[in-house]
Amino acid sequence: MYGQGEQMNRVWKGTALLALALLTSMPNAAMAQGVPLLLFDGKTGTEFAGCLNCNRLDDASVCNRYGKFGSRYEETSIWNRYGKFGSRYEDNSPWNRYGPGLRIVDGDGRFYGNFTMSTYDRSRLSIVDQIMRLHEKLDDLEKLQDIMCD
């Protein structure tokens, strides 16, 4: 018989594998074309918040754990639950259900919708949909970052 801790660990591993399969099996058009998806604040569109799909070694990547936009300790990181882009209470945070979240654009300024929990004006990119579904299921930014970025 499994103990409660072992059972939770098995559930977590199963959830992580399912999440990883979702993230890797459904590439969106922008990722398939190698188009960097750039994040900007939702209110003015002037403050850069990182690159959603850039290589994790890129300084601008939200997956660069040592960078300004990927560290859980940086004010500008979507992974800092107390920061201006990571707190569920900040309008510009993708994790706020009622705010605009972050704007997604490419290098030519093409708008791809918003990276937000709010279903109003949420981007239709599959990567955004997958991240939001995982966030709703996990409700844990550290686990979500681990799944998305590793």
mmCIF file of N, CA and C in Angstrom, residues 3-101:
data_model
loop_
_atom_site.group_PDB
_atom_site.id
_atom_site.type_symbol
_atom_site.label_atom_id
_atom_site.label_comp_id
_atom_site.label_asym_id
_atom_site.label_seq_id
_atom_site.Cartn_x
_atom_site.Cartn_y
_atom_site.Cartn_z
ATOM 1 N N GLY A 3 1.893 5.078 0.886
ATOM 2 C CA GLY A 3 1.627 6.112 1.876
ATOM 3 C C GLY A 3 1.106 7.348 1.163
ATOM 4 N N GLN A 4 0.561 8.273 1.912
ATOM 5 C CA GLN A 4 -0.017 9.474 1.309
ATOM 6 C C GLN A 4 1.040 10.268 0.543
ATOM 7 N N GLY A 5 2.249 10.384 1.092
ATOM 8 C CA GLY A 5 3.322 11.111 0.422
ATOM 9 C C GLY A 5 3.713 10.462 -0.893
ATOM 10 N N GLU A 6 3.834 9.140 -0.892
ATOM 11 C CA GLU A 6 4.180 8.416 -2.114
ATOM 12 C C GLU A 6 3.077 8.557 -3.156
ATOM 13 N N GLN A 7 1.845 8.498 -2.710
ATOM 14 C CA GLN A 7 0.707 8.613 -3.626
ATOM 15 C C GLN A 7 0.687 10.003 -4.266
ATOM 16 N N MET A 8 0.915 11.058 -3.472
ATOM 17 C CA MET A 8 0.952 12.422 -4.001
ATOM 18 C C MET A 8 2.106 12.578 -4.980
ATOM 19 N N ASN A 9 3.245 11.957 -4.686
ATOM 20 C CA ASN A 9 4.395 12.023 -5.571
ATOM 21 C C ASN A 9 4.075 11.369 -6.914
ATOM 22 N N ARG A 10 3.376 10.248 -6.895
ATOM 23 C CA ARG A 10 2.986 9.565 -8.131
ATOM 24 C C ARG A 10 2.007 10.415 -8.927
ATOM 25 N N VAL A 11 1.068 11.064 -8.231
ATOM 26 C CA VAL A 11 0.107 11.949 -8.905
ATOM 27 C C VAL A 11 0.843 13.115 -9.543
ATOM 28 N N TRP A 12 1.787 13.724 -8.815
ATOM 29 C CA TRP A 12 2.552 14.851 -9.338
ATOM 30 C C TRP A 12 3.354 14.434 -10.572
ATOM 31 N N LYS A 13 4.009 13.289 -10.519
ATOM 32 C CA LYS A 13 4.782 12.818 -11.670
ATOM 33 C C LYS A 13 3.882 12.579 -12.874
ATOM 34 N N GLY A 14 2.714 11.997 -12.649
ATOM 35 C CA GLY A 14 1.764 11.770 -13.738
ATOM 36 C C GLY A 14 1.284 13.076 -14.341
ATOM 37 N N THR A 15 0.999 14.052 -13.494
ATOM 38 C CA THR A 15 0.561 15.370 -13.966
ATOM 39 C C THR A 15 1.675 16.044 -14.755
ATOM 40 N N ALA A 16 2.894 15.953 -14.263
ATOM 41 C CA ALA A 16 4.029 16.567 -14.948
ATOM 42 C C ALA A 16 4.249 15.942 -16.322
ATOM 43 N N LEU A 17 4.149 14.623 -16.415
ATOM 44 C CA LEU A 17 4.324 13.954 -17.705
ATOM 45 C C LEU A 17 3.228 14.350 -18.688
ATOM 46 N N LEU A 18 1.993 14.422 -18.217
ATOM 47 C CA LEU A 18 0.884 14.845 -19.068
ATOM 48 C C LEU A 18 1.095 16.278 -19.542
ATOM 49 N N ALA A 19 1.509 17.144 -18.638
ATOM 50 C CA ALA A 19 1.739 18.540 -18.985
ATOM 51 C C ALA A 19 2.864 18.668 -20.004
ATOM 52 N N LEU A 20 3.932 17.944 -19.794
ATOM 53 C CA LEU A 20 5.050 17.981 -20.727
ATOM 54 C C LEU A 20 4.622 17.495 -22.102
ATOM 55 N N ALA A 21 3.825 16.454 -22.148
ATOM 56 C CA ALA A 21 3.322 15.948 -23.425
ATOM 57 C C ALA A 21 2.480 17.003 -24.129
ATOM 58 N N LEU A 22 1.646 17.708 -23.387
ATOM 59 C CA LEU A 22 0.827 18.764 -23.982
ATOM 60 C C LEU A 22 1.685 19.876 -24.550
ATOM 61 N N LEU A 23 2.685 20.309 -23.783
ATOM 62 C CA LEU A 23 3.520 21.418 -24.230
ATOM 63 C C LEU A 23 4.380 21.065 -25.436
ATOM 64 N N THR A 24 4.791 19.829 -25.546
ATOM 65 C CA THR A 24 5.677 19.464 -26.646
ATOM 66 C C THR A 24 4.955 18.939 -27.877
ATOM 67 N N SER A 25 3.707 18.533 -27.726
ATOM 68 C CA SER A 25 3.034 17.909 -28.860
ATOM 69 C C SER A 25 2.214 18.855 -29.714
ATOM 70 N N MET A 26 1.986 20.075 -29.262
ATOM 71 C CA MET A 26 1.135 20.991 -30.007
ATOM 72 C C MET A 26 1.849 22.305 -30.295
ATOM 73 N N PRO A 27 2.805 22.316 -31.203
ATOM 74 C CA PRO A 27 3.490 23.566 -31.495
ATOM 75 C C PRO A 27 2.534 24.549 -32.161
ATOM 76 N N ASN A 28 2.654 25.823 -31.815
ATOM 77 C CA ASN A 28 1.804 26.814 -32.463
ATOM 78 C C ASN A 28 2.514 27.381 -33.679
ATOM 79 N N ALA A 29 1.789 28.113 -34.488
ATOM 80 C CA ALA A 29 2.329 28.631 -35.746
ATOM 81 C C ALA A 29 3.537 29.526 -35.513
ATOM 82 N N ALA A 30 3.470 30.382 -34.510
ATOM 83 C CA ALA A 30 4.584 31.292 -34.253
ATOM 84 C C ALA A 30 5.836 30.525 -33.845
ATOM 85 N N MET A 31 5.689 29.509 -33.007
ATOM 86 C CA MET A 31 6.851 28.725 -32.592
ATOM 87 C C MET A 31 7.401 27.918 -33.755
ATOM 88 N N ALA A 32 6.531 27.364 -34.576
ATOM 89 C CA ALA A 32 6.972 26.559 -35.707
ATOM 90 C C ALA A 32 7.782 27.399 -36.679
ATOM 91 N N GLN A 33 7.453 28.676 -36.786
ATOM 92 C CA GLN A 33 8.170 29.569 -37.687
ATOM 93 C C GLN A 33 9.391 30.191 -37.014
ATOM 94 N N GLY A 34 9.593 29.905 -35.745
ATOM 95 C CA GLY A 34 10.723 30.480 -35.033
ATOM 96 C C GLY A 34 10.543 31.951 -34.717
ATOM 97 N N VAL A 35 9.314 32.418 -34.625
ATOM 98 C CA VAL A 35 9.031 33.816 -34.330
ATOM 99 C C VAL A 35 9.059 34.025 -32.821
ATOM 100 N N PRO A 36 9.963 34.863 -32.315
ATOM 101 C CA PRO A 36 9.958 35.140 -30.879
ATOM 102 C C PRO A 36 8.668 35.848 -30.471
ATOM 103 N N LEU A 37 8.040 35.349 -29.421
ATOM 104 C CA LEU A 37 6.816 35.947 -28.885
ATOM 105 C C LEU A 37 7.217 36.844 -27.718
ATOM 106 N N LEU A 38 7.157 38.145 -27.953
ATOM 107 C CA LEU A 38 7.620 39.132 -26.985
ATOM 108 C C LEU A 38 6.468 39.603 -26.115
ATOM 109 N N LEU A 39 6.715 39.737 -24.832
ATOM 110 C CA LEU A 39 5.691 40.134 -23.869
ATOM 111 C C LEU A 39 5.909 41.581 -23.435
ATOM 112 N N PHE A 40 4.818 42.348 -23.432
ATOM 113 C CA PHE A 40 4.836 43.736 -22.963
ATOM 114 C C PHE A 40 3.660 43.954 -22.030
ATOM 115 N N ASP A 41 3.794 44.956 -21.154
ATOM 116 C CA ASP A 41 2.709 45.223 -20.217
ATOM 117 C C ASP A 41 1.405 45.453 -20.978
ATOM 118 N N GLY A 42 0.309 45.040 -20.374
ATOM 119 C CA GLY A 42 -0.990 45.096 -21.034
ATOM 120 C C GLY A 42 -1.615 46.470 -21.084
ATOM 121 N N LYS A 43 -1.224 47.351 -20.175
ATOM 122 C CA LYS A 43 -1.849 48.674 -20.125
ATOM 123 C C LYS A 43 -1.314 49.607 -21.202
ATOM 124 N N THR A 44 0.012 49.747 -21.288
ATOM 125 C CA THR A 44 0.597 50.704 -22.230
ATOM 126 C C THR A 44 1.323 50.037 -23.388
ATOM 127 N N GLY A 45 1.735 48.800 -23.200
ATOM 128 C CA GLY A 45 2.488 48.101 -24.240
ATOM 129 C C GLY A 45 3.901 48.617 -24.397
ATOM 130 N N THR A 46 4.409 49.318 -23.389
ATOM 131 C CA THR A 46 5.743 49.908 -23.506
ATOM 132 C C THR A 46 6.802 49.234 -22.637
ATOM 133 N N GLU A 47 6.387 48.520 -21.610
ATOM 134 C CA GLU A 47 7.366 47.893 -20.717
ATOM 135 C C GLU A 47 7.555 46.424 -21.085
ATOM 136 N N PHE A 48 8.784 46.077 -21.449
ATOM 137 C CA PHE A 48 9.111 44.720 -21.872
ATOM 138 C C PHE A 48 9.084 43.779 -20.675
ATOM 139 N N ALA A 49 8.505 42.589 -20.879
ATOM 140 C CA ALA A 49 8.379 41.610 -19.794
ATOM 141 C C ALA A 49 8.997 40.261 -20.149
ATOM 142 N N GLY A 50 9.745 40.185 -21.255
ATOM 143 C CA GLY A 50 10.425 38.946 -21.603
ATOM 144 C C GLY A 50 9.932 38.322 -22.890
ATOM 145 N N CYS A 51 10.561 37.220 -23.250
ATOM 146 C CA CYS A 51 10.209 36.464 -24.452
ATOM 147 C C CYS A 51 9.641 35.117 -24.025
ATOM 148 N N LEU A 52 8.433 34.832 -24.482
ATOM 149 C CA LEU A 52 7.714 33.635 -24.049
ATOM 150 C C LEU A 52 8.308 32.344 -24.594
ATOM 151 N N ASN A 53 8.798 32.350 -25.820
ATOM 152 C CA ASN A 53 9.242 31.105 -26.444
ATOM 153 C C ASN A 53 10.706 31.120 -26.892
ATOM 154 N N CYS A 54 11.494 32.049 -26.387
ATOM 155 C CA CYS A 54 12.916 32.088 -26.745
ATOM 156 C C CYS A 54 13.674 30.992 -25.998
ATOM 157 N N ASN A 55 14.837 30.650 -26.526
ATOM 158 C CA ASN A 55 15.713 29.675 -25.893
ATOM 159 C C ASN A 55 15.993 30.091 -24.456
ATOM 160 N N ARG A 56 16.026 29.133 -23.554
ATOM 161 C CA ARG A 56 16.194 29.467 -22.139
ATOM 162 C C ARG A 56 17.546 30.089 -21.812
ATOM 163 N N LEU A 57 18.490 30.048 -22.731
ATOM 164 C CA LEU A 57 19.776 30.703 -22.512
ATOM 165 C C LEU A 57 19.758 32.165 -22.945
ATOM 166 N N ASP A 58 18.725 32.564 -23.652
ATOM 167 C CA ASP A 58 18.556 33.950 -24.096
ATOM 168 C C ASP A 58 18.307 34.839 -22.877
ATOM 169 N N ASP A 59 18.971 35.988 -22.823
ATOM 170 C CA ASP A 59 18.798 36.903 -21.689
ATOM 171 C C ASP A 59 17.351 37.346 -21.500
ATOM 172 N N ALA A 60 16.589 37.424 -22.582
ATOM 173 C CA ALA A 60 15.206 37.907 -22.517
ATOM 174 C C ALA A 60 14.195 36.799 -22.230
ATOM 175 N N SER A 61 14.623 35.559 -22.222
ATOM 176 C CA SER A 61 13.701 34.434 -22.069
ATOM 177 C C SER A 61 13.077 34.363 -20.677
ATOM 178 N N VAL A 62 11.780 34.063 -20.629
ATOM 179 C CA VAL A 62 11.113 33.832 -19.341
ATOM 180 C C VAL A 62 11.558 32.498 -18.742
ATOM 181 N N CYS A 63 12.313 31.725 -19.496
ATOM 182 C CA CYS A 63 12.832 30.446 -19.006
ATOM 183 C C CYS A 63 14.287 30.524 -18.555
ATOM 184 N N ASN A 64 14.917 31.690 -18.672
ATOM 185 C CA ASN A 64 16.288 31.862 -18.200
ATOM 186 C C ASN A 64 16.239 32.137 -16.696
ATOM 187 N N ARG A 65 16.490 31.118 -15.912
ATOM 188 C CA ARG A 65 16.347 31.207 -14.450
ATOM 189 C C ARG A 65 17.310 32.199 -13.800
ATOM 190 N N TYR A 66 18.330 32.631 -14.535
ATOM 191 C CA TYR A 66 19.287 33.590 -13.995
ATOM 192 C C TYR A 66 19.082 34.977 -14.592
ATOM 193 N N GLY A 67 18.101 35.108 -15.458
ATOM 194 C CA GLY A 67 17.859 36.373 -16.134
ATOM 195 C C GLY A 67 16.793 37.225 -15.471
ATOM 196 N N LYS A 68 16.699 38.434 -15.948
ATOM 197 C CA LYS A 68 15.761 39.428 -15.426
ATOM 198 C C LYS A 68 14.302 38.991 -15.564
ATOM 199 N N PHE A 69 14.004 38.195 -16.580
ATOM 200 C CA PHE A 69 12.616 37.827 -16.857
ATOM 201 C C PHE A 69 12.274 36.381 -16.486
ATOM 202 N N GLY A 70 13.277 35.604 -16.100
ATOM 203 C CA GLY A 70 13.031 34.207 -15.783
ATOM 204 C C GLY A 70 13.297 33.807 -14.342
ATOM 205 N N SER A 71 13.965 34.680 -13.600
ATOM 206 C CA SER A 71 14.267 34.370 -12.203
ATOM 207 C C SER A 71 13.023 34.560 -11.335
ATOM 208 N N ARG A 72 12.821 33.653 -10.420
ATOM 209 C CA ARG A 72 11.673 33.752 -9.496
ATOM 210 C C ARG A 72 11.831 34.908 -8.517
ATOM 211 N N TYR A 73 13.014 35.530 -8.493
ATOM 212 C CA TYR A 73 13.290 36.582 -7.520
ATOM 213 C C TYR A 73 13.319 37.974 -8.139
ATOM 214 N N GLU A 74 13.245 38.059 -9.451
ATOM 215 C CA GLU A 74 13.280 39.362 -10.123
ATOM 216 C C GLU A 74 11.886 39.987 -10.165
ATOM 217 N N GLU A 75 11.815 41.276 -9.919
ATOM 218 C CA GLU A 75 10.555 42.028 -9.934
ATOM 219 C C GLU A 75 9.836 41.914 -11.281
ATOM 220 N N THR A 76 10.599 41.790 -12.373
ATOM 221 C CA THR A 76 10.022 41.785 -13.720
ATOM 222 C C THR A 76 9.711 40.389 -14.261
ATOM 223 N N SER A 77 9.851 39.384 -13.435
ATOM 224 C CA SER A 77 9.621 38.014 -13.888
ATOM 225 C C SER A 77 8.169 37.590 -13.699
ATOM 226 N N ILE A 78 7.635 36.878 -14.684
ATOM 227 C CA ILE A 78 6.276 36.337 -14.548
ATOM 228 C C ILE A 78 6.236 35.237 -13.497
ATOM 229 N N TRP A 79 7.397 34.747 -13.076
ATOM 230 C CA TRP A 79 7.464 33.653 -12.103
ATOM 231 C C TRP A 79 7.588 34.156 -10.663
ATOM 232 N N ASN A 80 7.735 35.461 -10.468
ATOM 233 C CA ASN A 80 7.820 36.038 -9.121
ATOM 234 C C ASN A 80 6.407 36.369 -8.655
ATOM 235 N N ARG A 81 5.870 35.576 -7.763
ATOM 236 C CA ARG A 81 4.470 35.749 -7.361
ATOM 237 C C ARG A 81 4.217 37.022 -6.571
ATOM 238 N N TYR A 82 5.280 37.781 -6.269
ATOM 239 C CA TYR A 82 5.124 39.073 -5.607
ATOM 240 C C TYR A 82 5.480 40.228 -6.546
ATOM 241 N N GLY A 83 5.936 39.930 -7.751
ATOM 242 C CA GLY A 83 6.382 40.948 -8.687
ATOM 243 C C GLY A 83 5.256 41.557 -9.509
ATOM 244 N N LYS A 84 5.607 42.591 -10.274
ATOM 245 C CA LYS A 84 4.576 43.303 -11.035
ATOM 246 C C LYS A 84 4.030 42.505 -12.209
ATOM 247 N N PHE A 85 4.756 41.504 -12.684
ATOM 248 C CA PHE A 85 4.242 40.666 -13.771
ATOM 249 C C PHE A 85 3.902 39.250 -13.311
ATOM 250 N N GLY A 86 4.165 38.933 -12.048
ATOM 251 C CA GLY A 86 3.913 37.583 -11.561
ATOM 252 C C GLY A 86 2.833 37.464 -10.500
ATOM 253 N N SER A 87 2.497 38.581 -9.870
ATOM 254 C CA SER A 87 1.486 38.543 -8.810
ATOM 255 C C SER A 87 0.083 38.428 -9.395
ATOM 256 N N ARG A 88 -0.712 37.558 -8.835
ATOM 257 C CA ARG A 88 -2.088 37.400 -9.318
ATOM 258 C C ARG A 88 -2.942 38.626 -9.026
ATOM 259 N N TYR A 89 -2.408 39.591 -8.272
ATOM 260 C CA TYR A 89 -3.150 40.809 -7.939
ATOM 261 C C TYR A 89 -2.787 41.990 -8.838
ATOM 262 N N GLU A 90 -1.779 41.830 -9.671
ATOM 263 C CA GLU A 90 -1.351 42.903 -10.576
ATOM 264 C C GLU A 90 -2.082 42.793 -11.910
ATOM 265 N N ASP A 91 -2.578 43.919 -12.419
ATOM 266 C CA ASP A 91 -3.309 43.914 -13.695
ATOM 267 C C ASP A 91 -2.475 43.372 -14.851
ATOM 268 N N ASN A 92 -1.174 43.664 -14.846
ATOM 269 C CA ASN A 92 -0.305 43.236 -15.943
ATOM 270 C C ASN A 92 0.190 41.802 -15.820
ATOM 271 N N SER A 93 -0.215 41.116 -14.793
ATOM 272 C CA SER A 93 0.215 39.734 -14.611
ATOM 273 C C SER A 93 -0.668 38.784 -15.417
ATOM 274 N N PRO A 94 -0.060 37.815 -16.086
ATOM 275 C CA PRO A 94 -0.881 36.830 -16.799
ATOM 276 C C PRO A 94 -1.716 35.980 -15.849
ATOM 277 N N TRP A 95 -1.377 35.965 -14.570
ATOM 278 C CA TRP A 95 -2.064 35.112 -13.595
ATOM 279 C C TRP A 95 -3.259 35.817 -12.932
ATOM 280 N N ASN A 96 -3.530 37.065 -13.324
ATOM 281 C CA ASN A 96 -4.683 37.810 -12.810
ATOM 282 C C ASN A 96 -5.889 37.509 -13.696
ATOM 283 N N ARG A 97 -6.954 37.020 -13.119
ATOM 284 C CA ARG A 97 -8.151 36.634 -13.877
ATOM 285 C C ARG A 97 -8.915 37.815 -14.463
ATOM 286 N N TYR A 98 -8.675 39.019 -13.953
ATOM 287 C CA TYR A 98 -9.491 40.158 -14.362
ATOM 288 C C TYR A 98 -8.724 41.239 -15.113
ATOM 289 N N GLY A 99 -7.407 41.201 -15.088
ATOM 290 C CA GLY A 99 -6.606 42.224 -15.751
ATOM 291 C C GLY A 99 -6.278 41.849 -17.186
ATOM 292 N N PRO A 100 -5.688 42.792 -17.914
ATOM 293 C CA PRO A 100 -5.337 42.524 -19.314
ATOM 294 C C PRO A 100 -4.167 41.564 -19.478
ATOM 295 N N GLY A 101 -3.363 41.391 -18.422
ATOM 296 C CA GLY A 101 -2.195 40.526 -18.546
ATOM 297 C C GLY A 101 -1.108 41.199 -19.355
#
